[in-house]
Amino acid sequence: MHAPLSNAVSTTTIAIGALTTATIAVYYTWRSSSSASKGCRSLNELPGPKPKPLIGNARDFPTKARYQVFSKYREQYGDIVHLRLPTFHLLVLSNIDDVEELLNKRAHIWSARPYNRMVDDYCGFAWGLITAQPTPSFYEQRKVFRKVMGPHVISQFDLLIEEEAKNLIKRAENFSGDPHDILHE
């Protein structure tokens, strides 16, 4: 009597495993398709390390010595390298002209922030300048922020910053012990 039950359980287990695998494969294929990626098909055509199923280029992304790894990618793939991480795409730009083009001349295209339900909805920070999407309200907030904290305002504090940096260096020259003691003098 135990044999039919164990056959049923193993058949059910195999069926659930196959269904799960098929679901993951369909989802991955759907996510990689142009209709699911909302016009990002051109990103998939950019050069870069070949992504692995489900994890993308997570293993190819450097955790240390990023500059050296990205320099190797530049030699291997060119000035623009595409990495697909599990939750987003990442472009590594190695040419200053490309950086200027994308971040200054086409800023209106690339300035959207990723939506974060936890921060925006649950914590209620969708109004903040850091998390706000580029809307007329966002541009108004940014204009006010630049008047208060922009480069022309911050430059007024250059002498104070230099003086405090020199004081910190003097205190650190012959210091031994806990570094927190220097900062809290």
JSON list of C-alpha atoms in Angstrom, two decimals:
[
{"chain": "A", "resi": 1, "resn": "MET", "atom": "CA", "xyz": [0.00, 0.00, 0.00]},
{"chain": "A", "resi": 2, "resn": "HIS", "atom": "CA", "xyz": [2.88, 2.34, 0.62]},
{"chain": "A", "resi": 3, "resn": "ALA", "atom": "CA", "xyz": [4.21, 2.01, -2.92]},
{"chain": "A", "resi": 4, "resn": "PRO", "atom": "CA", "xyz": [1.26, 3.75, -4.67]},
{"chain": "A", "resi": 5, "resn": "LEU", "atom": "CA", "xyz": [1.36, 6.61, -2.13]},
{"chain": "A", "resi": 6, "resn": "SER", "atom": "CA", "xyz": [5.11, 7.15, -2.58]},
{"chain": "A", "resi": 7, "resn": "ASN", "atom": "CA", "xyz": [4.65, 7.02, -6.37]},
{"chain": "A", "resi": 8, "resn": "ALA", "atom": "CA", "xyz": [1.90, 9.65, -6.10]},
{"chain": "A", "resi": 9, "resn": "VAL", "atom": "CA", "xyz": [4.06, 11.87, -3.91]},
{"chain": "A", "resi": 10, "resn": "SER", "atom": "CA", "xyz": [7.08, 11.57, -6.15]},
{"chain": "A", "resi": 11, "resn": "THR", "atom": "CA", "xyz": [4.93, 12.21, -9.23]},
{"chain": "A", "resi": 12, "resn": "THR", "atom": "CA", "xyz": [3.40, 15.25, -7.53]},
{"chain": "A", "resi": 13, "resn": "THR", "atom": "CA", "xyz": [6.81, 16.48, -6.47]},
{"chain": "A", "resi": 14, "resn": "ILE", "atom": "CA", "xyz": [8.14, 16.08, -10.00]},
{"chain": "A", "resi": 15, "resn": "ALA", "atom": "CA", "xyz": [5.08, 17.88, -11.42]},
{"chain": "A", "resi": 16, "resn": "ILE", "atom": "CA", "xyz": [5.49, 20.80, -8.99]},
{"chain": "A", "resi": 17, "resn": "GLY", "atom": "CA", "xyz": [9.21, 21.03, -9.76]},
{"chain": "A", "resi": 18, "resn": "ALA", "atom": "CA", "xyz": [8.56, 20.99, -13.51]},
{"chain": "A", "resi": 19, "resn": "LEU", "atom": "CA", "xyz": [5.81, 23.61, -13.17]},
{"chain": "A", "resi": 20, "resn": "THR", "atom": "CA", "xyz": [8.07, 25.84, -11.08]},
{"chain": "A", "resi": 21, "resn": "THR", "atom": "CA", "xyz": [10.92, 25.51, -13.56]},
{"chain": "A", "resi": 22, "resn": "ALA", "atom": "CA", "xyz": [8.60, 26.25, -16.48]},
{"chain": "A", "resi": 23, "resn": "THR", "atom": "CA", "xyz": [7.17, 29.30, -14.68]},
{"chain": "A", "resi": 24, "resn": "ILE", "atom": "CA", "xyz": [10.64, 30.68, -14.00]},
{"chain": "A", "resi": 25, "resn": "ALA", "atom": "CA", "xyz": [11.70, 30.07, -17.61]},
{"chain": "A", "resi": 26, "resn": "VAL", "atom": "CA", "xyz": [8.57, 31.78, -18.98]},
{"chain": "A", "resi": 27, "resn": "TYR", "atom": "CA", "xyz": [9.04, 34.74, -16.62]},
{"chain": "A", "resi": 28, "resn": "TYR", "atom": "CA", "xyz": [12.71, 35.12, -17.57]},
{"chain": "A", "resi": 29, "resn": "THR", "atom": "CA", "xyz": [11.87, 34.94, -21.28]},
{"chain": "A", "resi": 30, "resn": "TRP", "atom": "CA", "xyz": [9.01, 37.42, -20.84]},
{"chain": "A", "resi": 31, "resn": "ARG", "atom": "CA", "xyz": [11.21, 39.83, -18.88]},
{"chain": "A", "resi": 32, "resn": "SER", "atom": "CA", "xyz": [13.91, 39.66, -21.54]},
{"chain": "A", "resi": 33, "resn": "SER", "atom": "CA", "xyz": [11.46, 40.38, -24.36]},
{"chain": "A", "resi": 34, "resn": "SER", "atom": "CA", "xyz": [11.13, 43.87, -25.78]},
{"chain": "A", "resi": 35, "resn": "SER", "atom": "CA", "xyz": [7.45, 44.23, -24.77]},
{"chain": "A", "resi": 36, "resn": "ALA", "atom": "CA", "xyz": [8.20, 43.48, -21.12]},
{"chain": "A", "resi": 37, "resn": "SER", "atom": "CA", "xyz": [11.29, 45.67, -20.91]},
{"chain": "A", "resi": 38, "resn": "LYS", "atom": "CA", "xyz": [9.36, 48.73, -22.20]},
{"chain": "A", "resi": 39, "resn": "GLY", "atom": "CA", "xyz": [11.56, 49.64, -25.11]},
{"chain": "A", "resi": 40, "resn": "CYS", "atom": "CA", "xyz": [14.87, 48.60, -23.50]},
{"chain": "A", "resi": 41, "resn": "ARG", "atom": "CA", "xyz": [15.66, 46.21, -26.32]},
{"chain": "A", "resi": 42, "resn": "SER", "atom": "CA", "xyz": [18.55, 48.46, -27.37]},
{"chain": "A", "resi": 43, "resn": "LEU", "atom": "CA", "xyz": [20.12, 47.95, -23.92]},
{"chain": "A", "resi": 44, "resn": "ASN", "atom": "CA", "xyz": [20.20, 44.21, -24.52]},
{"chain": "A", "resi": 45, "resn": "GLU", "atom": "CA", "xyz": [22.09, 44.79, -27.75]},
{"chain": "A", "resi": 46, "resn": "LEU", "atom": "CA", "xyz": [24.91, 46.74, -26.06]},
{"chain": "A", "resi": 47, "resn": "PRO", "atom": "CA", "xyz": [28.18, 44.90, -25.50]},
{"chain": "A", "resi": 48, "resn": "GLY", "atom": "CA", "xyz": [29.00, 43.40, -22.13]},
{"chain": "A", "resi": 49, "resn": "PRO", "atom": "CA", "xyz": [29.51, 40.11, -20.33]},
{"chain": "A", "resi": 50, "resn": "LYS", "atom": "CA", "xyz": [26.91, 37.50, -21.21]},
{"chain": "A", "resi": 51, "resn": "PRO", "atom": "CA", "xyz": [24.24, 37.44, -18.45]},
{"chain": "A", "resi": 52, "resn": "LYS", "atom": "CA", "xyz": [23.36, 34.21, -16.69]},
{"chain": "A", "resi": 53, "resn": "PRO", "atom": "CA", "xyz": [19.70, 33.13, -16.34]},
{"chain": "A", "resi": 54, "resn": "LEU", "atom": "CA", "xyz": [17.94, 34.73, -13.36]},
{"chain": "A", "resi": 55, "resn": "ILE", "atom": "CA", "xyz": [21.04, 36.36, -11.83]},
{"chain": "A", "resi": 56, "resn": "GLY", "atom": "CA", "xyz": [22.16, 38.27, -14.92]},
{"chain": "A", "resi": 57, "resn": "ASN", "atom": "CA", "xyz": [25.67, 39.69, -14.45]},
{"chain": "A", "resi": 58, "resn": "ALA", "atom": "CA", "xyz": [25.59, 39.66, -10.65]},
{"chain": "A", "resi": 59, "resn": "ARG", "atom": "CA", "xyz": [28.72, 37.50, -10.53]},
{"chain": "A", "resi": 60, "resn": "ASP", "atom": "CA", "xyz": [30.46, 39.74, -13.07]},
{"chain": "A", "resi": 61, "resn": "PHE", "atom": "CA", "xyz": [29.83, 42.90, -11.04]},
{"chain": "A", "resi": 62, "resn": "PRO", "atom": "CA", "xyz": [32.92, 43.82, -9.03]},
{"chain": "A", "resi": 63, "resn": "THR", "atom": "CA", "xyz": [32.69, 44.22, -5.27]},
{"chain": "A", "resi": 64, "resn": "LYS", "atom": "CA", "xyz": [36.29, 45.48, -4.98]},
{"chain": "A", "resi": 65, "resn": "ALA", "atom": "CA", "xyz": [38.69, 47.22, -7.36]},
{"chain": "A", "resi": 66, "resn": "ARG", "atom": "CA", "xyz": [35.80, 48.41, -9.55]},
{"chain": "A", "resi": 67, "resn": "TYR", "atom": "CA", "xyz": [38.03, 50.74, -11.55]},
{"chain": "A", "resi": 68, "resn": "GLN", "atom": "CA", "xyz": [40.33, 47.89, -12.58]},
{"chain": "A", "resi": 69, "resn": "VAL", "atom": "CA", "xyz": [37.45, 45.56, -13.51]},
{"chain": "A", "resi": 70, "resn": "PHE", "atom": "CA", "xyz": [35.62, 48.28, -15.47]},
{"chain": "A", "resi": 71, "resn": "SER", "atom": "CA", "xyz": [38.91, 49.13, -17.25]},
{"chain": "A", "resi": 72, "resn": "LYS", "atom": "CA", "xyz": [39.20, 45.49, -18.33]},
{"chain": "A", "resi": 73, "resn": "TYR", "atom": "CA", "xyz": [35.59, 45.60, -19.54]},
{"chain": "A", "resi": 74, "resn": "ARG", "atom": "CA", "xyz": [36.42, 48.74, -21.54]},
{"chain": "A", "resi": 75, "resn": "GLU", "atom": "CA", "xyz": [39.33, 46.97, -23.23]},
{"chain": "A", "resi": 76, "resn": "GLN", "atom": "CA", "xyz": [37.19, 43.91, -23.95]},
{"chain": "A", "resi": 77, "resn": "TYR", "atom": "CA", "xyz": [33.79, 45.47, -24.85]},
{"chain": "A", "resi": 78, "resn": "GLY", "atom": "CA", "xyz": [34.41, 49.16, -25.67]},
{"chain": "A", "resi": 79, "resn": "ASP", "atom": "CA", "xyz": [33.47, 52.50, -24.08]},
{"chain": "A", "resi": 80, "resn": "ILE", "atom": "CA", "xyz": [29.88, 51.50, -23.22]},
{"chain": "A", "resi": 81, "resn": "VAL", "atom": "CA", "xyz": [29.37, 48.27, -21.27]},
{"chain": "A", "resi": 82, "resn": "HIS", "atom": "CA", "xyz": [25.96, 46.86, -20.35]},
{"chain": "A", "resi": 83, "resn": "LEU", "atom": "CA", "xyz": [25.53, 44.80, -17.19]},
{"chain": "A", "resi": 84, "resn": "ARG", "atom": "CA", "xyz": [22.19, 43.23, -16.33]},
{"chain": "A", "resi": 85, "resn": "LEU", "atom": "CA", "xyz": [21.76, 42.87, -12.57]},
{"chain": "A", "resi": 86, "resn": "PRO", "atom": "CA", "xyz": [18.80, 40.98, -11.09]},
{"chain": "A", "resi": 87, "resn": "THR", "atom": "CA", "xyz": [16.62, 44.08, -10.59]},
{"chain": "A", "resi": 88, "resn": "PHE", "atom": "CA", "xyz": [17.99, 46.65, -13.06]},
{"chain": "A", "resi": 89, "resn": "HIS", "atom": "CA", "xyz": [20.26, 47.38, -16.01]},
{"chain": "A", "resi": 90, "resn": "LEU", "atom": "CA", "xyz": [23.58, 49.17, -15.51]},
{"chain": "A", "resi": 91, "resn": "LEU", "atom": "CA", "xyz": [25.58, 51.07, -18.10]},
{"chain": "A", "resi": 92, "resn": "VAL", "atom": "CA", "xyz": [29.27, 51.63, -17.46]},
{"chain": "A", "resi": 93, "resn": "LEU", "atom": "CA", "xyz": [30.47, 54.63, -19.48]},
{"chain": "A", "resi": 94, "resn": "SER", "atom": "CA", "xyz": [34.23, 55.00, -19.97]},
{"chain": "A", "resi": 95, "resn": "ASN", "atom": "CA", "xyz": [34.27, 57.98, -22.31]},
{"chain": "A", "resi": 96, "resn": "ILE", "atom": "CA", "xyz": [33.71, 61.49, -20.92]},
{"chain": "A", "resi": 97, "resn": "ASP", "atom": "CA", "xyz": [31.94, 62.53, -24.15]},
{"chain": "A", "resi": 98, "resn": "ASP", "atom": "CA", "xyz": [29.36, 59.76, -23.66]},
{"chain": "A", "resi": 99, "resn": "VAL", "atom": "CA", "xyz": [28.87, 60.80, -20.04]},
{"chain": "A", "resi": 100, "resn": "GLU", "atom": "CA", "xyz": [28.32, 64.44, -21.06]},
{"chain": "A", "resi": 101, "resn": "GLU", "atom": "CA", "xyz": [25.91, 63.38, -23.78]},
{"chain": "A", "resi": 102, "resn": "LEU", "atom": "CA", "xyz": [23.75, 61.20, -21.53]},
{"chain": "A", "resi": 103, "resn": "LEU", "atom": "CA", "xyz": [23.85, 63.15, -18.28]},
{"chain": "A", "resi": 104, "resn": "ASN", "atom": "CA", "xyz": [23.84, 66.73, -19.55]},
{"chain": "A", "resi": 105, "resn": "LYS", "atom": "CA", "xyz": [22.43, 66.88, -23.06]},
{"chain": "A", "resi": 106, "resn": "ARG", "atom": "CA", "xyz": [19.85, 64.11, -22.57]},
{"chain": "A", "resi": 107, "resn": "ALA", "atom": "CA", "xyz": [19.21, 64.53, -18.85]},
{"chain": "A", "resi": 108, "resn": "HIS", "atom": "CA", "xyz": [15.45, 64.81, -19.36]},
{"chain": "A", "resi": 109, "resn": "ILE", "atom": "CA", "xyz": [15.42, 61.25, -20.71]},
{"chain": "A", "resi": 110, "resn": "TRP", "atom": "CA", "xyz": [17.62, 59.65, -18.03]},
{"chain": "A", "resi": 111, "resn": "SER", "atom": "CA", "xyz": [16.61, 61.58, -14.91]},
{"chain": "A", "resi": 112, "resn": "ALA", "atom": "CA", "xyz": [13.79, 59.31, -13.73]},
{"chain": "A", "resi": 113, "resn": "ARG", "atom": "CA", "xyz": [14.36, 57.55, -10.42]},
{"chain": "A", "resi": 114, "resn": "PRO", "atom": "CA", "xyz": [13.54, 53.91, -9.79]},
{"chain": "A", "resi": 115, "resn": "TYR", "atom": "CA", "xyz": [10.24, 53.43, -8.00]},
{"chain": "A", "resi": 116, "resn": "ASN", "atom": "CA", "xyz": [10.68, 52.11, -4.47]},
{"chain": "A", "resi": 117, "resn": "ARG", "atom": "CA", "xyz": [7.40, 51.11, -2.83]},
{"chain": "A", "resi": 118, "resn": "MET", "atom": "CA", "xyz": [8.95, 50.94, 0.66]},
{"chain": "A", "resi": 119, "resn": "VAL", "atom": "CA", "xyz": [10.47, 54.42, 0.55]},
{"chain": "A", "resi": 120, "resn": "ASP", "atom": "CA", "xyz": [7.81, 56.17, -1.53]},
{"chain": "A", "resi": 121, "resn": "ASP", "atom": "CA", "xyz": [4.56, 54.65, -0.27]},
{"chain": "A", "resi": 122, "resn": "TYR", "atom": "CA", "xyz": [5.13, 53.07, 3.12]},
{"chain": "A", "resi": 123, "resn": "CYS", "atom": "CA", "xyz": [7.59, 55.63, 4.50]},
{"chain": "A", "resi": 124, "resn": "GLY", "atom": "CA", "xyz": [5.90, 58.52, 2.68]},
{"chain": "A", "resi": 125, "resn": "PHE", "atom": "CA", "xyz": [9.04, 60.01, 1.11]},
{"chain": "A", "resi": 126, "resn": "ALA", "atom": "CA", "xyz": [7.77, 60.26, -2.49]},
{"chain": "A", "resi": 127, "resn": "TRP", "atom": "CA", "xyz": [7.71, 64.06, -2.08]},
{"chain": "A", "resi": 128, "resn": "GLY", "atom": "CA", "xyz": [11.47, 64.33, -1.39]},
{"chain": "A", "resi": 129, "resn": "LEU", "atom": "CA", "xyz": [13.90, 65.71, -3.93]},
{"chain": "A", "resi": 130, "resn": "ILE", "atom": "CA", "xyz": [15.99, 62.54, -3.91]},
{"chain": "A", "resi": 131, "resn": "THR", "atom": "CA", "xyz": [13.10, 60.16, -4.64]},
{"chain": "A", "resi": 132, "resn": "ALA", "atom": "CA", "xyz": [10.79, 62.45, -6.67]},
{"chain": "A", "resi": 133, "resn": "GLN", "atom": "CA", "xyz": [10.20, 61.77, -10.33]},
{"chain": "A", "resi": 134, "resn": "PRO", "atom": "CA", "xyz": [11.01, 64.58, -12.80]},
{"chain": "A", "resi": 135, "resn": "THR", "atom": "CA", "xyz": [7.75, 66.51, -12.80]},
{"chain": "A", "resi": 136, "resn": "PRO", "atom": "CA", "xyz": [7.09, 70.28, -12.71]},
{"chain": "A", "resi": 137, "resn": "SER", "atom": "CA", "xyz": [6.98, 70.05, -8.90]},
{"chain": "A", "resi": 138, "resn": "PHE", "atom": "CA", "xyz": [10.37, 68.30, -8.89]},
{"chain": "A", "resi": 139, "resn": "TYR", "atom": "CA", "xyz": [11.94, 71.00, -11.06]},
{"chain": "A", "resi": 140, "resn": "GLU", "atom": "CA", "xyz": [10.54, 73.71, -8.77]},
{"chain": "A", "resi": 141, "resn": "GLN", "atom": "CA", "xyz": [11.98, 71.95, -5.70]},
{"chain": "A", "resi": 142, "resn": "ARG", "atom": "CA", "xyz": [15.35, 71.56, -7.41]},
{"chain": "A", "resi": 143, "resn": "LYS", "atom": "CA", "xyz": [15.39, 75.24, -8.35]},
{"chain": "A", "resi": 144, "resn": "VAL", "atom": "CA", "xyz": [14.80, 76.25, -4.71]},
{"chain": "A", "resi": 145, "resn": "PHE", "atom": "CA", "xyz": [17.38, 73.75, -3.48]},
{"chain": "A", "resi": 146, "resn": "ARG", "atom": "CA", "xyz": [20.03, 75.11, -5.86]},
{"chain": "A", "resi": 147, "resn": "LYS", "atom": "CA", "xyz": [19.38, 78.65, -4.58]},
{"chain": "A", "resi": 148, "resn": "VAL", "atom": "CA", "xyz": [19.98, 77.50, -1.01]},
{"chain": "A", "resi": 149, "resn": "MET", "atom": "CA", "xyz": [22.61, 74.76, -1.49]},
{"chain": "A", "resi": 150, "resn": "GLY", "atom": "CA", "xyz": [23.96, 75.28, -5.00]},
{"chain": "A", "resi": 151, "resn": "PRO", "atom": "CA", "xyz": [27.64, 75.61, -5.94]},
{"chain": "A", "resi": 152, "resn": "HIS", "atom": "CA", "xyz": [27.59, 79.41, -5.72]},
{"chain": "A", "resi": 153, "resn": "VAL", "atom": "CA", "xyz": [26.29, 79.25, -2.12]},
{"chain": "A", "resi": 154, "resn": "ILE", "atom": "CA", "xyz": [28.55, 76.42, -0.97]},
{"chain": "A", "resi": 155, "resn": "SER", "atom": "CA", "xyz": [31.63, 78.22, -2.31]},
{"chain": "A", "resi": 156, "resn": "GLN", "atom": "CA", "xyz": [31.12, 80.81, 0.45]},
{"chain": "A", "resi": 157, "resn": "PHE", "atom": "CA", "xyz": [32.27, 78.14, 2.90]},
{"chain": "A", "resi": 158, "resn": "ASP", "atom": "CA", "xyz": [35.49, 77.22, 1.06]},
{"chain": "A", "resi": 159, "resn": "LEU", "atom": "CA", "xyz": [37.76, 79.12, 3.45]},
{"chain": "A", "resi": 160, "resn": "LEU", "atom": "CA", "xyz": [36.09, 77.57, 6.50]},
{"chain": "A", "resi": 161, "resn": "ILE", "atom": "CA", "xyz": [36.38, 74.08, 4.99]},
{"chain": "A", "resi": 162, "resn": "GLU", "atom": "CA", "xyz": [40.06, 74.61, 4.15]},
{"chain": "A", "resi": 163, "resn": "GLU", "atom": "CA", "xyz": [40.81, 75.93, 7.65]},
{"chain": "A", "resi": 164, "resn": "GLU", "atom": "CA", "xyz": [39.09, 72.98, 9.34]},
{"chain": "A", "resi": 165, "resn": "ALA", "atom": "CA", "xyz": [40.85, 70.52, 7.02]},
{"chain": "A", "resi": 166, "resn": "LYS", "atom": "CA", "xyz": [44.23, 72.03, 7.99]},
{"chain": "A", "resi": 167, "resn": "ASN", "atom": "CA", "xyz": [43.28, 71.79, 11.68]},
{"chain": "A", "resi": 168, "resn": "LEU", "atom": "CA", "xyz": [42.33, 68.13, 11.24]},
{"chain": "A", "resi": 169, "resn": "ILE", "atom": "CA", "xyz": [45.65, 67.38, 9.54]},
{"chain": "A", "resi": 170, "resn": "LYS", "atom": "CA", "xyz": [47.58, 69.09, 12.36]},
{"chain": "A", "resi": 171, "resn": "ARG", "atom": "CA", "xyz": [45.71, 67.07, 14.99]},
{"chain": "A", "resi": 172, "resn": "ALA", "atom": "CA", "xyz": [46.32, 63.83, 13.07]},
{"chain": "A", "resi": 173, "resn": "GLU", "atom": "CA", "xyz": [50.05, 64.31, 12.45]},
{"chain": "A", "resi": 174, "resn": "ASN", "atom": "CA", "xyz": [51.32, 62.89, 15.74]},
{"chain": "A", "resi": 175, "resn": "PHE", "atom": "CA", "xyz": [48.19, 61.10, 16.84]},
{"chain": "A", "resi": 176, "resn": "SER", "atom": "CA", "xyz": [47.99, 57.50, 17.98]},
{"chain": "A", "resi": 177, "resn": "GLY", "atom": "CA", "xyz": [44.95, 55.75, 19.37]},
{"chain": "A", "resi": 178, "resn": "ASP", "atom": "CA", "xyz": [41.26, 55.79, 18.52]},
{"chain": "A", "resi": 179, "resn": "PRO", "atom": "CA", "xyz": [40.55, 57.97, 15.42]},
{"chain": "A", "resi": 180, "resn": "HIS", "atom": "CA", "xyz": [37.20, 59.03, 16.86]},
{"chain": "A", "resi": 181, "resn": "ASP", "atom": "CA", "xyz": [39.10, 61.07, 19.43]},
{"chain": "A", "resi": 182, "resn": "ILE", "atom": "CA", "xyz": [40.47, 63.32, 16.67]},
{"chain": "A", "resi": 183, "resn": "LEU", "atom": "CA", "xyz": [37.07, 63.97, 15.17]},
{"chain": "A", "resi": 184, "resn": "HIS", "atom": "CA", "xyz": [35.37, 64.76, 18.46]},
{"chain": "A", "resi": 185, "resn": "GLU", "atom": "CA", "xyz": [37.93, 67.20, 19.90]}
]
